[in-house]
mmCIF file of C-alpha atoms and ligand atoms in Angstrom:
data_model
loop_
_atom_site.group_PDB
_atom_site.id
_atom_site.type_symbol
_atom_site.label_atom_id
_atom_site.label_comp_id
_atom_site.label_asym_id
_atom_site.label_seq_id
_atom_site.Cartn_x
_atom_site.Cartn_y
_atom_site.Cartn_z
ATOM 1 C CA MET A 90 107.318 -7.045 136.144
ATOM 2 C CA TYR A 91 105.971 -4.253 136.619
ATOM 3 C CA SER A 92 108.366 -2.212 135.159
ATOM 4 C CA GLN A 93 106.250 -0.614 132.362
ATOM 5 C CA GLY A 94 103.642 0.934 134.616
ATOM 6 C CA LEU A 95 101.903 2.278 132.189
ATOM 7 C CA ILE A 96 98.491 1.096 131.943
ATOM 8 C CA GLY A 97 96.485 3.376 129.453
ATOM 9 C CA ALA A 98 99.619 5.316 128.100
ATOM 10 C CA ASP A 99 100.122 5.659 124.963
ATOM 11 C CA GLY A 100 103.525 5.458 124.527
ATOM 12 C CA SER A 101 104.524 9.015 124.562
ATOM 13 C CA THR A 102 105.694 9.374 128.003
ATOM 14 C CA VAL A 103 109.534 8.592 128.801
ATOM 15 C CA GLU A 104 109.399 7.003 131.534
ATOM 16 C CA THR A 105 112.843 5.432 132.054
ATOM 17 C CA GLU A 106 113.543 2.440 134.736
ATOM 18 C CA GLU A 107 114.948 4.911 137.362
ATOM 19 C CA PHE A 108 111.818 7.528 137.522
ATOM 20 C CA LEU A 109 109.634 4.081 137.654
ATOM 21 C CA GLU A 110 111.465 2.567 140.337
ATOM 22 C CA ALA A 111 112.162 5.805 142.049
ATOM 23 C CA PHE A 112 108.566 6.513 142.170
ATOM 24 C CA GLN A 113 107.508 2.649 143.592
ATOM 25 C CA LYS A 114 110.089 2.729 146.174
ATOM 26 C CA ARG A 115 107.833 6.202 147.410
ATOM 27 C CA VAL A 116 104.741 3.990 147.185
ATOM 28 C CA ASP A 117 106.571 1.081 149.038
ATOM 29 C CA ALA A 118 107.390 3.835 151.961
ATOM 30 C CA GLU A 119 103.817 4.606 152.404
ATOM 31 C CA GLN A 120 104.442 8.406 151.063
ATOM 32 C CA LYS A 121 101.522 9.816 150.217
ATOM 33 C CA ILE A 122 101.579 10.848 146.257
ATOM 34 C CA GLU A 123 100.388 14.635 145.484
ATOM 35 C CA PRO A 124 98.932 16.294 142.804
ATOM 36 C CA ASN A 125 102.236 17.819 141.593
ATOM 37 C CA ASP A 126 104.394 15.156 142.217
ATOM 38 C CA PRO A 127 105.825 13.373 139.287
ATOM 39 C CA MET A 128 103.749 10.030 138.327
ATOM 40 C CA PRO A 129 103.753 7.192 135.572
ATOM 41 C CA GLU A 130 101.400 8.557 133.293
ATOM 42 C CA GLY A 131 99.318 4.288 133.699
ATOM 43 C CA TYR A 132 99.314 5.548 137.777
ATOM 44 C CA ARG A 133 97.636 8.987 136.570
ATOM 45 C CA ARG A 134 94.961 7.407 134.300
ATOM 46 C CA THR A 135 94.038 4.319 136.400
ATOM 47 C CA LEU A 136 93.379 6.955 139.107
ATOM 48 C CA VAL A 137 91.158 9.046 136.824
ATOM 49 C CA ARG A 138 89.163 6.169 135.420
ATOM 50 C CA GLN A 139 88.840 4.959 139.000
ATOM 51 C CA ILE A 140 87.776 8.348 140.571
ATOM 52 C CA SER A 141 85.386 9.192 138.194
ATOM 53 C CA GLN A 142 83.892 6.163 137.601
ATOM 54 C CA HIS A 143 83.465 6.682 141.652
ATOM 55 C CA ALA A 144 82.158 10.235 141.423
ATOM 56 C CA HIS A 145 79.843 8.876 139.032
ATOM 57 C CA SER A 146 78.431 6.456 140.982
ATOM 58 C CA GLU A 147 77.691 8.770 143.936
ATOM 59 C CA ILE A 148 75.633 11.172 141.567
ATOM 60 C CA VAL A 149 73.842 8.266 139.947
ATOM 61 C CA GLY A 150 73.173 6.668 143.258
ATOM 62 C CA MET A 151 71.207 9.598 144.119
ATOM 63 C CA LEU A 152 68.120 8.642 141.646
ATOM 64 C CA PRO A 153 67.214 4.954 143.075
ATOM 65 C CA GLU A 154 66.834 6.616 146.713
ATOM 66 C CA GLY A 155 65.821 10.374 145.954
ATOM 67 C CA ASN A 156 62.848 9.159 144.209
ATOM 68 C CA TRP A 157 61.349 7.383 147.569
ATOM 69 C CA ILE A 158 62.114 11.686 149.415
ATOM 70 C CA THR A 159 58.636 12.393 148.947
ATOM 71 C CA ARG A 160 57.320 8.666 149.521
ATOM 72 C CA ALA A 161 59.391 8.405 153.103
ATOM 73 C CA PRO A 162 56.729 6.922 155.420
ATOM 74 C CA THR A 163 57.285 9.920 158.331
ATOM 75 C CA LEU A 164 58.726 12.776 158.524
ATOM 76 C CA ARG A 165 61.875 11.452 160.882
ATOM 77 C CA ARG A 166 62.369 8.773 157.882
ATOM 78 C CA LYS A 167 61.975 11.489 155.190
ATOM 79 C CA ALA A 168 64.925 13.617 157.148
ATOM 80 C CA ALA A 169 67.165 11.246 157.238
ATOM 81 C CA LEU A 170 66.886 10.102 153.606
ATOM 82 C CA LEU A 171 66.958 13.311 152.392
ATOM 83 C CA ALA A 172 70.356 13.843 154.335
ATOM 84 C CA LYS A 173 71.233 10.741 153.279
ATOM 85 C CA VAL A 174 70.908 11.594 149.620
ATOM 86 C CA GLN A 175 72.643 15.136 150.060
ATOM 87 C CA ASP A 176 75.889 13.431 151.474
ATOM 88 C CA GLU A 177 75.897 11.228 148.269
ATOM 89 C CA GLY A 178 75.786 14.115 146.202
ATOM 90 C CA GLY A 179 78.525 16.090 148.360
ATOM 91 C CA HIS A 180 80.621 12.622 148.104
ATOM 92 C CA GLY A 181 80.134 12.558 143.975
ATOM 93 C CA LEU A 182 81.659 16.560 144.195
ATOM 94 C CA TYR A 183 84.783 15.887 146.353
ATOM 95 C CA LEU A 184 85.519 12.829 144.359
ATOM 96 C CA TYR A 185 85.612 14.902 141.232
ATOM 97 C CA SER A 186 87.268 17.372 142.359
ATOM 98 C CA ALA A 187 89.711 14.888 143.403
ATOM 99 C CA ALA A 188 89.671 13.693 139.636
ATOM 100 C CA GLU A 189 90.773 17.052 138.633
ATOM 101 C CA THR A 190 93.683 17.170 140.132
ATOM 102 C CA LEU A 191 94.857 14.591 137.965
ATOM 103 C CA GLY A 192 94.838 17.183 135.245
ATOM 104 C CA VAL A 193 91.209 16.451 133.917
ATOM 105 C CA SER A 194 88.375 19.237 133.932
ATOM 106 C CA ARG A 195 85.037 18.500 135.480
ATOM 107 C CA GLU A 196 82.981 19.469 132.037
ATOM 108 C CA GLU A 197 85.159 16.554 130.502
ATOM 109 C CA LEU A 198 84.436 13.919 133.427
ATOM 110 C CA THR A 199 80.237 15.309 132.883
ATOM 111 C CA ASP A 200 80.535 14.753 129.533
ATOM 112 C CA GLN A 201 81.612 11.091 129.948
ATOM 113 C CA LEU A 202 78.402 10.272 131.923
ATOM 114 C CA LEU A 203 76.095 11.827 129.951
ATOM 115 C CA THR A 204 77.238 10.069 126.554
ATOM 116 C CA GLY A 205 77.585 7.085 128.431
ATOM 117 C CA ALA A 206 81.288 6.311 127.345
ATOM 118 C CA ALA A 207 81.988 6.148 131.584
ATOM 119 C CA LYS A 208 80.573 3.690 133.427
ATOM 120 C CA TYR A 209 79.336 3.866 137.450
ATOM 121 C CA SER A 210 78.620 1.245 139.963
ATOM 122 C CA SER A 211 76.217 -1.210 138.264
ATOM 123 C CA ILE A 212 74.212 -1.735 141.398
ATOM 124 C CA PHE A 213 72.543 1.700 140.539
ATOM 125 C CA ASN A 214 70.866 0.490 137.254
ATOM 126 C CA TYR A 215 68.486 -1.871 139.718
ATOM 127 C CA PRO A 216 64.860 0.223 140.845
ATOM 128 C CA ALA A 217 64.199 0.671 144.306
ATOM 129 C CA LEU A 218 60.243 -0.909 143.809
ATOM 130 C CA THR A 219 59.398 -1.024 147.612
ATOM 131 C CA TRP A 220 60.362 1.236 151.183
ATOM 132 C CA ALA A 221 62.045 -1.896 152.658
ATOM 133 C CA ASP A 222 64.237 -1.569 149.412
ATOM 134 C CA ILE A 223 65.657 2.077 150.891
ATOM 135 C CA GLY A 224 66.297 0.132 154.365
ATOM 136 C CA ALA A 225 67.895 -2.838 152.432
ATOM 137 C CA ILE A 226 70.251 -0.586 149.923
ATOM 138 C CA GLY A 227 71.282 1.342 152.998
ATOM 139 C CA TRP A 228 72.210 -1.717 154.904
ATOM 140 C CA LEU A 229 73.713 -3.779 151.623
ATOM 141 C CA VAL A 230 75.082 -1.507 149.215
ATOM 142 C CA ASP A 231 76.034 1.236 151.561
ATOM 143 C CA GLY A 232 77.586 -1.889 153.874
ATOM 144 C CA ALA A 233 79.761 -2.675 150.430
ATOM 145 C CA ALA A 234 80.857 0.455 149.852
ATOM 146 C CA ILE A 235 82.175 0.729 153.277
ATOM 147 C CA MET A 236 83.652 -2.065 153.249
ATOM 148 C CA ASN A 237 85.346 -0.895 149.659
ATOM 149 C CA GLN A 238 86.361 2.656 150.829
ATOM 150 C CA ILE A 239 87.642 2.013 154.032
ATOM 151 C CA ALA A 240 90.147 0.351 151.858
ATOM 152 C CA LEU A 241 90.866 3.221 149.916
ATOM 153 C CA CYS A 242 91.509 5.585 153.089
ATOM 154 C CA ARG A 243 95.007 3.961 152.568
ATOM 155 C CA CYS A 244 95.029 4.684 148.807
ATOM 156 C CA SER A 245 98.711 6.159 147.709
ATOM 157 C CA TYR A 246 96.918 9.272 146.080
ATOM 158 C CA GLY A 247 96.756 11.737 149.079
ATOM 159 C CA PRO A 248 93.391 13.642 147.665
ATOM 160 C CA TYR A 249 91.598 9.926 146.969
ATOM 161 C CA SER A 250 92.628 9.240 150.324
ATOM 162 C CA ARG A 251 91.550 11.944 152.296
ATOM 163 C CA ALA A 252 88.125 12.382 150.593
ATOM 164 C CA MET A 253 87.388 8.716 151.537
ATOM 165 C CA ILE A 254 88.343 9.196 155.438
ATOM 166 C CA ARG A 255 85.149 12.118 155.707
ATOM 167 C CA ILE A 256 82.822 10.027 152.864
ATOM 168 C CA CYS A 257 83.204 6.525 154.607
ATOM 169 C CA LYS A 258 81.891 8.262 158.334
ATOM 170 C CA GLU A 259 79.269 9.818 156.413
ATOM 171 C CA GLU A 260 78.269 6.153 154.994
ATOM 172 C CA SER A 261 78.688 5.024 158.457
ATOM 173 C CA PHE A 262 75.472 7.163 159.581
ATOM 174 C CA HIS A 263 74.074 5.382 155.774
ATOM 175 C CA GLN A 264 74.333 1.935 156.769
ATOM 176 C CA ARG A 265 72.872 2.349 159.963
ATOM 177 C CA GLN A 266 69.579 4.156 158.434
ATOM 178 C CA GLY A 267 69.274 1.353 156.421
ATOM 179 C CA TYR A 268 69.637 -1.242 158.921
ATOM 180 C CA GLU A 269 67.370 0.628 161.628
ATOM 181 C CA ILE A 270 64.571 1.094 158.241
ATOM 182 C CA LEU A 271 64.589 -2.741 158.174
ATOM 183 C CA LEU A 272 64.896 -3.453 161.767
ATOM 184 C CA THR A 273 61.748 -1.707 162.139
ATOM 185 C CA LEU A 274 59.735 -3.528 159.583
ATOM 186 C CA CYS A 275 61.261 -6.803 160.779
ATOM 187 C CA ARG A 276 59.731 -6.176 164.169
ATOM 188 C CA GLY A 277 56.248 -5.305 162.739
ATOM 189 C CA THR A 278 53.345 -6.816 161.007
ATOM 190 C CA ASP A 279 53.818 -10.334 158.823
ATOM 191 C CA ALA A 280 53.116 -8.291 155.824
ATOM 192 C CA GLN A 281 56.179 -5.148 156.898
ATOM 193 C CA LYS A 282 58.585 -9.051 157.411
ATOM 194 C CA LYS A 283 57.607 -9.780 154.226
ATOM 195 C CA MET A 284 58.355 -7.095 152.553
ATOM 196 C CA ALA A 285 61.671 -6.398 154.272
ATOM 197 C CA GLN A 286 62.970 -10.571 152.792
ATOM 198 C CA GLU A 287 61.740 -9.612 149.855
ATOM 199 C CA ALA A 288 64.162 -6.260 149.335
ATOM 200 C CA VAL A 289 67.094 -8.395 150.614
ATOM 201 C CA ASN A 290 66.307 -11.105 148.167
ATOM 202 C CA ARG A 291 66.402 -8.351 145.307
ATOM 203 C CA ILE A 292 70.052 -6.441 146.677
ATOM 204 C CA TRP A 293 71.760 -9.410 148.207
ATOM 205 C CA TRP A 294 73.446 -10.460 144.814
ATOM 206 C CA PRO A 295 73.777 -6.955 143.431
ATOM 207 C CA ALA A 296 75.232 -5.777 146.579
ATOM 208 C CA LEU A 297 77.937 -8.574 146.044
ATOM 209 C CA MET A 298 78.375 -7.519 142.136
ATOM 210 C CA MET A 299 79.631 -3.942 143.454
ATOM 211 C CA PHE A 300 83.165 -5.604 144.932
ATOM 212 C CA GLY A 301 83.322 -6.262 140.997
ATOM 213 C CA PRO A 302 84.559 -9.523 138.842
ATOM 214 C CA HIS A 303 87.077 -12.454 140.068
ATOM 215 C CA ASP A 304 90.440 -11.268 141.374
ATOM 216 C CA SER A 305 90.832 -13.975 138.113
ATOM 217 C CA ALA A 306 89.211 -11.634 135.598
ATOM 218 C CA SER A 307 89.537 -8.449 136.766
ATOM 219 C CA THR A 308 91.991 -6.713 134.316
ATOM 220 C CA HIS A 309 93.805 -3.757 136.498
ATOM 221 C CA SER A 310 94.011 -5.433 139.696
ATOM 222 C CA ASP A 311 97.735 -6.373 139.982
ATOM 223 C CA GLN A 312 99.215 -3.305 138.747
ATOM 224 C CA SER A 313 96.325 -1.461 140.815
ATOM 225 C CA MET A 314 97.556 -3.508 144.941
ATOM 226 C CA HIS A 315 101.041 -3.006 143.178
ATOM 227 C CA TRP A 316 100.553 1.224 143.609
ATOM 228 C CA LYS A 317 98.851 0.726 146.664
ATOM 229 C CA ILE A 318 95.424 2.372 144.838
ATOM 230 C CA LYS A 319 93.953 -0.871 146.413
ATOM 231 C CA ARG A 320 94.759 -2.734 149.074
ATOM 232 C CA PHE A 321 92.885 -5.557 148.994
ATOM 233 C CA SER A 322 92.086 -7.861 145.882
ATOM 234 C CA ASN A 323 87.615 -7.939 145.069
ATOM 235 C CA ASP A 324 87.266 -11.570 145.902
ATOM 236 C CA ASN A 325 89.123 -11.060 148.881
ATOM 237 C CA LEU A 326 86.735 -7.463 150.018
ATOM 238 C CA ARG A 327 83.819 -9.539 148.908
ATOM 239 C CA ASP A 328 84.105 -12.309 151.672
ATOM 240 C CA LYS A 329 84.937 -10.177 154.247
ATOM 241 C CA PHE A 330 81.355 -8.348 153.609
ATOM 242 C CA VAL A 331 79.767 -11.387 153.518
ATOM 243 C CA ASN A 332 81.268 -12.786 157.001
ATOM 244 C CA ALA A 333 80.122 -9.134 158.504
ATOM 245 C CA THR A 334 76.833 -9.468 156.592
ATOM 246 C CA VAL A 335 75.197 -12.684 157.825
ATOM 247 C CA PRO A 336 75.449 -12.523 161.246
ATOM 248 C CA GLN A 337 73.117 -8.918 160.621
ATOM 249 C CA ALA A 338 71.013 -10.671 158.661
ATOM 250 C CA GLU A 339 70.427 -13.409 161.215
ATOM 251 C CA TYR A 340 70.233 -10.666 163.885
ATOM 252 C CA LEU A 341 67.035 -9.064 162.045
ATOM 253 C CA GLY A 342 65.878 -12.525 161.513
ATOM 254 C CA LEU A 343 65.857 -12.699 157.378
ATOM 255 C CA THR A 344 67.524 -15.195 155.793
ATOM 256 C CA VAL A 345 69.973 -14.659 152.830
ATOM 257 C CA PRO A 346 69.047 -15.539 148.925
ATOM 258 C CA ASP A 347 71.346 -18.322 148.787
ATOM 259 C CA PRO A 348 70.983 -22.125 149.441
ATOM 260 C CA ASN A 349 74.871 -22.626 149.444
ATOM 261 C CA LEU A 350 75.794 -20.583 152.021
ATOM 262 C CA LYS A 351 77.293 -22.478 154.987
ATOM 263 C CA TRP A 352 80.394 -21.296 157.260
ATOM 264 C CA ASN A 353 83.387 -22.896 156.833
ATOM 265 C CA GLU A 354 85.510 -23.649 160.467
ATOM 266 C CA GLU A 355 88.442 -24.205 158.454
ATOM 267 C CA LYS A 356 88.260 -21.164 156.460
ATOM 268 C CA GLN A 357 86.582 -19.007 159.640
ATOM 269 C CA GLY A 358 84.536 -17.763 156.769
ATOM 270 C CA TYR A 359 81.548 -18.337 154.786
ATOM 271 C CA ASP A 360 81.169 -20.267 151.839
ATOM 272 C CA TYR A 361 78.491 -19.220 149.095
ATOM 273 C CA SER A 362 77.374 -19.424 145.761
ATOM 274 C CA ASP A 363 79.095 -17.764 142.530
ATOM 275 C CA ILE A 364 77.410 -15.124 141.042
ATOM 276 C CA ASP A 365 75.411 -15.031 138.127
ATOM 277 C CA TRP A 366 77.970 -13.622 135.650
ATOM 278 C CA ASP A 367 76.068 -13.189 132.384
ATOM 279 C CA GLU A 368 73.713 -10.744 134.548
ATOM 280 C CA PHE A 369 76.786 -9.117 135.974
ATOM 281 C CA TRP A 370 78.546 -8.050 132.502
ATOM 282 C CA ARG A 371 74.763 -7.353 130.811
ATOM 283 C CA VAL A 372 74.081 -4.507 133.519
ATOM 284 C CA VAL A 373 77.849 -3.132 133.326
ATOM 285 C CA LYS A 374 77.331 -3.189 129.676
ATOM 286 C CA GLY A 375 74.110 -1.043 129.423
ATOM 287 C CA ASP A 376 71.748 -3.442 129.357
ATOM 288 C CA GLY A 377 70.301 -3.861 133.254
ATOM 289 C CA ILE A 378 66.766 -2.563 133.816
ATOM 290 C CA CYS A 379 67.594 1.238 134.475
ATOM 291 C CA ASN A 380 70.673 2.099 132.420
ATOM 292 C CA ARG A 381 68.829 3.776 129.893
ATOM 293 C CA ASP A 382 66.559 5.824 132.706
ATOM 294 C CA ARG A 383 69.405 6.978 134.796
ATOM 295 C CA ILE A 384 71.730 8.184 131.710
ATOM 296 C CA LYS A 385 68.247 10.067 130.516
ATOM 297 C CA ALA A 386 67.541 11.567 134.084
ATOM 298 C CA ARG A 387 71.288 12.856 134.437
ATOM 299 C CA GLN A 388 71.025 14.460 130.810
ATOM 300 C CA LYS A 389 67.483 16.363 131.915
ATOM 301 C CA ALA A 390 69.435 17.721 135.539
ATOM 302 C CA HIS A 391 72.231 18.284 133.251
ATOM 303 C CA ARG A 392 70.001 20.435 130.267
ATOM 304 C CA GLU A 393 67.605 22.061 133.519
ATOM 305 C CA GLY A 394 70.573 22.958 135.327
ATOM 306 C CA ALA A 395 72.062 25.304 132.538
ATOM 307 C CA TRP A 396 70.958 28.521 133.510
ATOM 308 C CA VAL A 397 72.544 27.845 137.311
ATOM 309 C CA ARG A 398 75.751 27.412 135.178
ATOM 310 C CA GLU A 399 75.764 30.186 132.961
ATOM 311 C CA ALA A 400 73.973 32.697 136.384
ATOM 312 C CA ALA A 401 76.960 31.578 138.145
ATOM 313 C CA LEU A 402 79.236 32.405 135.404
ATOM 314 C CA ALA A 403 78.067 35.651 134.477
ATOM 315 C CA PHE A 404 78.709 36.309 137.968
ATOM 316 C CA ALA A 405 81.691 34.839 138.361
ATOM 317 C CA GLU A 406 83.106 37.624 135.517
ATOM 318 C CA LYS A 407 80.541 40.482 136.701
ATOM 319 C CA ARG A 408 82.717 40.024 140.031
ATOM 320 C CA ALA A 409 86.051 39.862 138.300
ATOM 321 C CA GLY A 410 85.229 42.978 135.984
ATOM 322 C CA ALA A 411 84.613 44.724 139.219
ATOM 323 C CA ALA A 412 87.509 43.356 141.047
ATOM 324 C CA ASP A 413 89.752 44.881 137.896
ATOM 325 C CA ALA A 414 87.924 48.140 137.743
ATOM 326 C CA ALA A 415 88.499 48.587 141.831
ATOM 327 C CA ARG A 416 91.944 47.771 141.259
ATOM 328 C CA THR A 417 92.870 50.197 138.255
ATOM 329 C CA ALA A 418 91.246 52.722 140.294
ATOM 330 C CA ALA A 419 93.171 52.516 142.785
ATOM 331 C CA GLU A 420 96.533 52.627 140.430
HETATM 332 FE FE1 LIG B 146 78.231 7.571 149.248
HETATM 333 FE FE1 LIG B 147 76.130 6.189 151.108
#
């Protein structure tokens, strides 16, 4: 059933049954696939798409929170948020590097983001309206990211799985700083607690959307699981997230904005309402509150960073020229 293995391949790659079987055997034996190993074109393309979308999400993810660095209420909060946003930039860079090991260039990937050809996580198309949103984003959005990314630490592609290990350590700091912001607000005045509740009301559903469409509607899921790029299905991860997060909301004294949320003794997990899939697809297709602003902000950053790229290139050329001259002189 999986012997084709060509999600996005154009048919120009000849992949024999034996080749695909041998590859699958390696994956099944939990051997990591490394950049120079032979791999099906579909595997390579799936990873390029997934890793680059992930990298774009980290980079665009800096925007809603970066907007609050100057407005953080104390120096301690400012320092923590600054460190968090900087971590996200770092995650983007590791991930672009991991994607580059599969034969795409950084320029190509950046171009796909700036022209709107590439997707990134729809959550970052929602604004961070109040300081409490920064808490809710850290707790829920980074929390959802951890749930996804812990599973990716065991991804069959070596460079991606290794990048995830360090990223997850940093994500857990992000989640705690978010939770601590909300805990402080929830122990504060009525107005502060209300602000915390409103932030959770806004961010709960977009956070659940981060796990993607239902398994039944997820186009590439089966093949990705077979190749051990993905270890758990979207719905499975979403359930795990809800089960882990609801008790944390109770500890805060906040409610989750879902009248149908109910513990199900039999399945030992929560039942909850279905996501508003119309909203999900609308935002994914570019019509969320902030889609246009996010792309505009990245385009502006790219334009304004042109001189840095030019200077770095000129410096590298100069240094290479000096090294050549030194070598010639020594000969
Ligand atoms: Fe991150
Ligand atoms: Fe994060």
